[in-house]
Amino acid sequence: MKLGRNFLLILITIFVVRIGYAQAQFFNKDNGVPISNVKIFNQEGKILGISNYKGIIKSETYNLSSSDTLTIFHTDFVLKSLPYEELLAQKKFFLTPSYMKNLEQVIITAEKPRYLRVTGYFLSYQLIDNKAQSFADGMIEYYIDLKRNKLKKYNIKSSRLFKNTDYLQELKRNKPKVTNLLGTNILPFSFDEEVMLNEWEDKDVEFREILDGSEVGTVQRGGNKSELTIEYHTPENPRTISLLGLKTSVDHHLVREEFKSNNPNIEKLGSVSKYYSSQMKKKGEEIDYELEQDFFVSKIEYLNKEQFTSATEELNHEVISHFSSDFWKDYQDNIPPGIKNVLYNNMELIEM
């Protein structure tokens, strides 16, 4: 029996390893710039790590086989898959930029424009205890007041909503106090967190001056492109919120914005991404909650006041399954493979 136990321990040591405090850093292969918002997924769609504004992923502790395949995912770079042991052995990774779609032709009105209509594809998904439980995507229009520098209205033109109904029912049975406080209908990115509109209105102010003591971030410029990353909360600097008996510890809140210009400008926006991670506790129940929201611009138009009024007479704010064409086919590469696998094999399209 003793020999058998020792043999079993040897097998475990060989085939199972723990990340511990290992970390990896990700760079753009073309210019050596660190890449934020790189995600590492396992095959079940679990997010094992996400890179900060320095391109660093500080891995947490997970039990994985050394031969398990992981996916390194970023919408602007070529997808990379590798065995877990390679992630442990290699400290720096250089990712190859992928082909980026150009914006459609910008339409400029004859008179000085007051509003900006930004159209594109959004996707949002939530994970609870490391399992994807809701997913939504669609085509959306954002209407931005250029004079006041704020979002005025938005319109969801078409969308899909998926839910992992079996898993949601299991969560409600096992952790009702916490999960009943969470909505499973998820919205697209909210421009309330869009840095160019809300925190950096004075373009003469240096980016670092808008950061308070708890925030970190950077602006990268080069190749007629710029990227802005801000982390409101990090694992090293979490935020704890208590409300109605629910204690929430936010350990990562990152917003990344990409612009098709050397100078960040809302009129040159290419994409926006948000990642939010927290732990929630209530009356002995605890869950890990993660949210990802992405928006990819396909068209930008300038509107005068009359055009804005006409365009916003009827608006839809509901994320429901309503579509007349397969809009998502052109955007499949924007969905992480692990999430896509769960989406089409474990989730149900919710039809209203």
Coordinates of C-alpha atoms in Angstrom, one line a residue:
M1 CA 0.0 0.0 0.0
K2 CA 2.8 2.4 0.8
L3 CA 4.5 1.7 -2.5
G4 CA 1.2 2.3 -4.3
R5 CA 0.7 5.7 -2.5
N6 CA 4.2 6.8 -3.4
F7 CA 3.7 5.8 -7.1
L8 CA 0.5 7.8 -7.2
L9 CA 2.3 10.9 -5.7
I10 CA 5.0 10.5 -8.4
L11 CA 2.3 10.5 -11.1
I12 CA 0.6 13.5 -9.7
T13 CA 4.0 15.4 -9.6
I14 CA 4.7 14.5 -13.2
F15 CA 1.3 15.2 -14.8
V16 CA -0.1 18.1 -12.6
V17 CA 1.7 21.4 -12.0
R18 CA 0.6 24.6 -10.3
I19 CA 1.2 28.1 -11.7
G20 CA 1.8 29.6 -8.2
Y21 CA 3.3 33.0 -8.7
A22 CA 4.6 32.6 -12.2
Q23 CA 3.9 35.4 -14.7
A24 CA 4.2 36.0 -18.5
Q25 CA 4.5 39.2 -20.4
F26 CA 3.1 39.9 -23.9
F27 CA 4.5 42.2 -26.6
N28 CA 3.6 43.3 -30.1
K29 CA 5.9 41.5 -32.4
D30 CA 6.1 44.4 -34.8
N31 CA 7.1 47.2 -32.4
G32 CA 7.9 45.6 -29.0
V33 CA 5.0 47.5 -27.3
P34 CA 3.4 45.7 -24.3
I35 CA -0.1 44.4 -25.0
S36 CA -2.9 44.9 -22.4
N37 CA -6.1 42.8 -22.2
V38 CA -4.5 39.6 -23.5
K39 CA -6.5 36.7 -22.1
I40 CA -5.4 33.1 -21.4
F41 CA -8.3 30.6 -21.7
N42 CA -8.4 26.9 -21.1
Q43 CA -10.5 24.7 -23.4
E44 CA -13.7 25.1 -21.3
G45 CA -13.6 28.9 -21.6
K46 CA -12.2 29.6 -18.1
I47 CA -10.1 32.8 -18.0
L48 CA -6.8 31.9 -16.4
G49 CA -5.3 35.3 -16.6
I50 CA -5.6 38.8 -18.2
S51 CA -2.6 41.1 -19.0
N52 CA -2.4 44.5 -17.4
Y53 CA -1.3 47.8 -18.9
K54 CA 2.3 46.6 -18.9
G55 CA 1.4 43.4 -20.8
I56 CA 1.9 41.3 -17.7
I57 CA -0.3 38.4 -16.6
K58 CA 0.3 37.4 -13.0
S59 CA -0.9 33.8 -13.0
E60 CA -3.0 32.6 -10.1
T61 CA -2.9 29.0 -8.7
Y62 CA -4.6 26.4 -10.9
N63 CA -4.3 22.6 -11.2
L64 CA -3.5 21.8 -14.8
S65 CA -1.8 19.0 -16.6
S66 CA 1.4 20.0 -18.2
S67 CA 0.0 18.9 -21.6
D68 CA -3.3 20.9 -21.3
T69 CA -3.8 23.2 -24.3
L70 CA -4.3 26.9 -23.5
T71 CA -5.3 29.7 -25.8
I72 CA -3.8 33.1 -25.9
F73 CA -6.4 35.5 -27.2
H74 CA -6.6 39.1 -28.2
T75 CA -8.8 40.5 -30.9
D76 CA -6.0 42.4 -32.6
F77 CA -3.5 39.6 -32.7
V78 CA -3.2 36.2 -34.2
L79 CA -4.6 33.5 -32.0
K80 CA -2.0 31.3 -30.3
S81 CA -2.5 27.9 -28.7
L82 CA 0.2 26.2 -26.7
P83 CA 0.6 23.5 -24.0
Y84 CA 0.6 24.7 -20.4
E85 CA 4.2 23.6 -19.8
E86 CA 5.3 26.1 -22.5
L87 CA 3.5 28.9 -20.7
L88 CA 5.4 28.0 -17.6
A89 CA 8.8 27.8 -19.3
Q90 CA 8.5 30.9 -21.5
K91 CA 8.4 34.3 -19.7
K92 CA 8.0 36.6 -22.8
F93 CA 5.6 36.2 -25.7
F94 CA 5.6 38.2 -28.9
L95 CA 2.2 38.2 -30.7
T96 CA 1.7 38.9 -34.4
P97 CA -0.9 41.6 -35.3
S98 CA -3.8 40.3 -37.2
Y99 CA -5.4 42.0 -40.2
M100 CA -7.6 44.8 -39.0
K101 CA -10.8 45.9 -40.9
N102 CA -10.8 49.5 -42.0
L103 CA -13.6 51.8 -41.1
E104 CA -16.2 52.4 -43.7
Q105 CA -16.2 55.8 -45.4
V106 CA -16.9 58.6 -43.0
I107 CA -19.9 60.7 -44.0
I108 CA -19.6 64.4 -43.2
T109 CA -22.6 66.7 -43.3
A110 CA -22.4 70.0 -45.1
E111 CA -22.8 72.1 -42.0
K112 CA -20.7 71.8 -38.9
P113 CA -21.7 68.4 -37.3
R114 CA -23.0 68.3 -33.7
Y115 CA -23.3 64.6 -33.3
L116 CA -21.4 61.4 -34.0
R117 CA -23.1 58.1 -34.8
V118 CA -20.7 55.2 -34.2
T119 CA -22.0 51.8 -35.4
G120 CA -20.5 48.5 -34.8
Y121 CA -20.6 45.0 -33.3
F122 CA -20.7 44.3 -29.6
L123 CA -20.3 41.2 -27.5
S124 CA -20.7 40.7 -23.8
Y125 CA -20.4 37.6 -21.7
Q126 CA -20.5 36.8 -18.0
L127 CA -18.7 34.0 -16.0
I128 CA -19.7 32.8 -12.6
D129 CA -17.3 30.5 -10.7
N130 CA -15.2 30.3 -13.9
K131 CA -18.1 29.1 -16.1
A132 CA -19.7 31.2 -18.9
Q133 CA -23.4 31.6 -18.0
S134 CA -24.7 34.3 -20.3
F135 CA -23.6 35.7 -23.7
A136 CA -25.0 38.5 -25.9
D137 CA -23.9 40.1 -29.1
G138 CA -25.3 42.3 -31.8
M139 CA -25.1 45.4 -33.9
I140 CA -25.4 48.7 -32.1
E141 CA -25.4 52.5 -32.8
Y142 CA -24.0 55.0 -30.2
Y143 CA -25.0 58.7 -30.6
I144 CA -22.4 61.1 -29.1
D145 CA -22.8 64.8 -28.6
L146 CA -19.5 66.3 -29.8
K147 CA -20.2 69.7 -28.2
R148 CA -20.9 68.3 -24.7
N149 CA -18.6 65.3 -25.1
K150 CA -21.0 62.7 -23.8
L151 CA -23.1 59.8 -25.0
K152 CA -26.7 60.9 -25.7
K153 CA -28.5 57.7 -26.9
Y154 CA -27.9 54.3 -28.2
N155 CA -29.9 51.9 -30.4
I156 CA -29.5 48.0 -30.5
K157 CA -30.3 47.2 -34.2
S158 CA -30.1 43.4 -33.9
S159 CA -28.9 41.0 -31.2
R160 CA -28.7 37.5 -29.8
L161 CA -29.0 36.4 -26.2
F162 CA -27.8 33.0 -25.0
K163 CA -27.9 31.5 -21.5
N164 CA -26.5 28.4 -19.9
T165 CA -29.8 27.6 -18.4
D166 CA -28.8 24.3 -16.7
Y167 CA -25.9 26.0 -15.0
L168 CA -28.0 29.0 -14.0
Q169 CA -30.6 26.7 -12.4
E170 CA -27.8 24.8 -10.5
L171 CA -26.4 28.2 -9.2
K172 CA -29.8 29.3 -8.0
R173 CA -30.3 26.0 -6.1
N174 CA -26.8 26.1 -4.5
K175 CA -26.2 29.8 -4.0
P176 CA -29.6 31.5 -4.1
K177 CA -28.7 34.5 -1.8
V178 CA -25.9 35.7 -4.2
T179 CA -27.1 34.7 -7.6
N180 CA -30.6 36.1 -7.2
L181 CA -28.9 39.6 -7.0
L182 CA -27.3 39.1 -10.4
G183 CA -29.0 39.8 -13.7
T184 CA -28.5 37.4 -16.5
N185 CA -29.5 39.7 -19.3
I186 CA -26.3 41.6 -20.2
L187 CA -25.9 44.9 -21.8
P188 CA -23.3 46.1 -24.3
F189 CA -20.4 48.4 -23.3
S190 CA -21.5 51.5 -21.5
F191 CA -19.8 54.7 -22.6
D192 CA -20.1 55.9 -19.0
E193 CA -16.6 54.3 -18.8
E194 CA -15.3 55.6 -22.1
V195 CA -12.2 57.6 -21.1
M196 CA -12.1 59.9 -24.0
L197 CA -15.6 61.2 -23.1
N198 CA -15.5 61.2 -19.4
E199 CA -12.1 61.6 -18.0
W200 CA -9.9 63.2 -20.6
E201 CA -11.9 66.1 -21.8
D202 CA -9.0 68.6 -21.8
K203 CA -6.6 67.2 -24.5
D204 CA -3.8 69.5 -23.3
V205 CA -3.7 67.6 -20.0
E206 CA -1.3 64.7 -19.9
F207 CA -2.9 61.3 -19.6
R208 CA -1.1 60.5 -16.3
E209 CA -2.7 63.6 -14.8
I210 CA -6.2 62.2 -14.9
L211 CA -5.2 59.1 -12.9
D212 CA -5.7 59.3 -9.2
G213 CA -3.7 57.4 -6.7
S214 CA -5.5 54.1 -7.2
E215 CA -5.5 54.0 -11.0
V216 CA -2.8 53.0 -13.4
G217 CA -2.6 53.1 -17.2
T218 CA -0.7 54.2 -20.3
V219 CA -1.1 55.5 -23.8
Q220 CA 0.8 53.8 -26.7
R221 CA 1.3 55.6 -30.0
G222 CA 2.8 54.4 -33.3
G223 CA 2.0 53.3 -36.8
N224 CA -0.9 55.7 -37.3
K225 CA -2.6 54.0 -34.3
S226 CA -2.9 54.6 -30.6
E227 CA -4.0 52.6 -27.6
L228 CA -5.2 53.7 -24.2
T229 CA -5.4 51.4 -21.2
I230 CA -6.6 52.3 -17.7
E231 CA -7.0 50.0 -14.7
Y232 CA -9.3 51.4 -12.1
H233 CA -8.7 48.4 -9.8
T234 CA -6.1 45.7 -9.8
P235 CA -5.3 42.6 -7.8
E236 CA -2.8 44.7 -5.9
N237 CA -5.3 47.4 -5.3
P238 CA -8.8 46.0 -5.0
R239 CA -11.9 47.8 -3.9
T240 CA -14.4 46.5 -1.4
I241 CA -18.1 47.5 -1.5
S242 CA -20.8 46.5 1.0
L243 CA -24.5 47.0 0.3
L244 CA -27.6 45.3 1.7
G245 CA -25.6 42.4 3.2
L246 CA -23.7 41.8 -0.1
K247 CA -19.9 42.3 0.1
T248 CA -18.2 42.7 -3.2
S249 CA -14.4 42.8 -3.7
V250 CA -13.5 44.2 -7.1
D251 CA -10.0 42.9 -8.0
H252 CA -9.7 43.9 -11.6
H253 CA -11.4 46.6 -13.7
L254 CA -9.7 47.4 -16.9
V255 CA -10.8 49.5 -19.9
R256 CA -8.8 49.4 -23.2
E257 CA -9.4 51.7 -26.2
E258 CA -7.9 51.6 -29.6
F259 CA -7.9 54.5 -32.1
K260 CA -7.0 54.7 -35.7
S261 CA -4.8 57.7 -35.2
N262 CA -1.6 58.6 -33.4
N263 CA -3.6 60.9 -31.2
P264 CA -6.5 59.3 -29.3
N265 CA -9.7 60.9 -30.5
I266 CA -13.3 59.6 -30.1
E267 CA -13.8 60.3 -33.8
K268 CA -11.1 57.8 -34.7
L269 CA -12.3 55.1 -32.3
G270 CA -11.6 51.5 -33.5
S271 CA -12.6 49.4 -30.5
V272 CA -13.3 49.4 -26.8
S273 CA -12.9 46.5 -24.3
K274 CA -13.8 46.2 -20.7
Y275 CA -12.9 43.4 -18.2
Y276 CA -14.4 43.3 -14.7
S277 CA -13.7 40.7 -12.0
S278 CA -15.0 40.5 -8.5
Q279 CA -15.8 38.2 -5.6
M280 CA -19.2 38.4 -4.0
K281 CA -20.2 37.1 -0.6
K282 CA -23.5 37.1 1.3
K283 CA -24.5 35.0 4.3
G284 CA -22.0 32.3 3.8
E285 CA -22.3 32.1 0.0
E286 CA -19.5 33.2 -2.3
I287 CA -19.1 33.4 -6.1
D288 CA -16.4 34.6 -8.5
Y289 CA -17.9 37.0 -11.1
E290 CA -16.4 38.1 -14.4
L291 CA -17.7 40.3 -17.1
E292 CA -16.2 41.0 -20.6
Q293 CA -17.7 43.7 -22.9
D294 CA -16.3 44.5 -26.3
F295 CA -17.3 46.9 -29.1
F296 CA -15.8 47.0 -32.6
V297 CA -16.5 50.0 -34.8
S298 CA -17.6 49.3 -38.4
K299 CA -18.9 52.8 -39.4
I300 CA -18.7 56.4 -38.2
E301 CA -21.0 59.2 -39.4
Y302 CA -21.4 62.9 -38.5
L303 CA -24.9 64.1 -38.0
N304 CA -26.4 67.6 -37.6
K305 CA -29.2 68.3 -35.1
E306 CA -32.0 67.5 -37.6
Q307 CA -30.4 64.2 -38.7
F308 CA -29.9 63.3 -35.0
T309 CA -33.5 63.9 -34.1
S310 CA -34.8 61.9 -37.1
A311 CA -32.4 59.0 -36.4
T312 CA -33.3 58.7 -32.7
E313 CA -37.1 58.8 -32.9
E314 CA -37.4 55.1 -32.3
L315 CA -34.7 53.3 -30.2
N316 CA -34.3 49.8 -28.9
H317 CA -32.4 49.3 -25.6
E318 CA -33.2 45.6 -25.0
V319 CA -30.7 42.8 -25.6
I320 CA -33.0 40.1 -27.0
S321 CA -32.8 37.7 -29.8
H322 CA -34.0 39.6 -32.8
F323 CA -32.3 39.7 -36.1
S324 CA -33.1 39.5 -39.8
S325 CA -29.6 38.4 -41.0
D326 CA -26.6 36.4 -39.7
F327 CA -24.7 39.5 -38.6
W328 CA -22.4 37.5 -36.3
K329 CA -20.8 35.5 -39.2
D330 CA -18.4 38.4 -39.9
Y331 CA -17.3 38.6 -36.3
Q332 CA -16.7 35.0 -35.2
D333 CA -13.0 35.7 -34.8
N334 CA -13.8 38.3 -32.1
I335 CA -15.2 35.5 -29.8
P336 CA -12.6 33.6 -27.8
P337 CA -12.5 29.9 -28.9
G338 CA -13.3 28.6 -25.4
I339 CA -16.3 30.9 -25.0
K340 CA -17.4 30.0 -28.6
N341 CA -17.3 26.3 -27.7
V342 CA -19.5 26.9 -24.6
L343 CA -21.8 29.2 -26.5
Y344 CA -22.7 26.8 -29.3
N345 CA -22.6 23.6 -27.2
N346 CA -23.8 24.4 -23.7
M347 CA -26.0 27.6 -24.1
E348 CA -29.5 28.1 -25.3
L349 CA -30.6 30.9 -27.6
I350 CA -33.3 32.8 -25.7
E351 CA -36.1 33.8 -28.1
M352 CA -38.5 36.4 -26.9

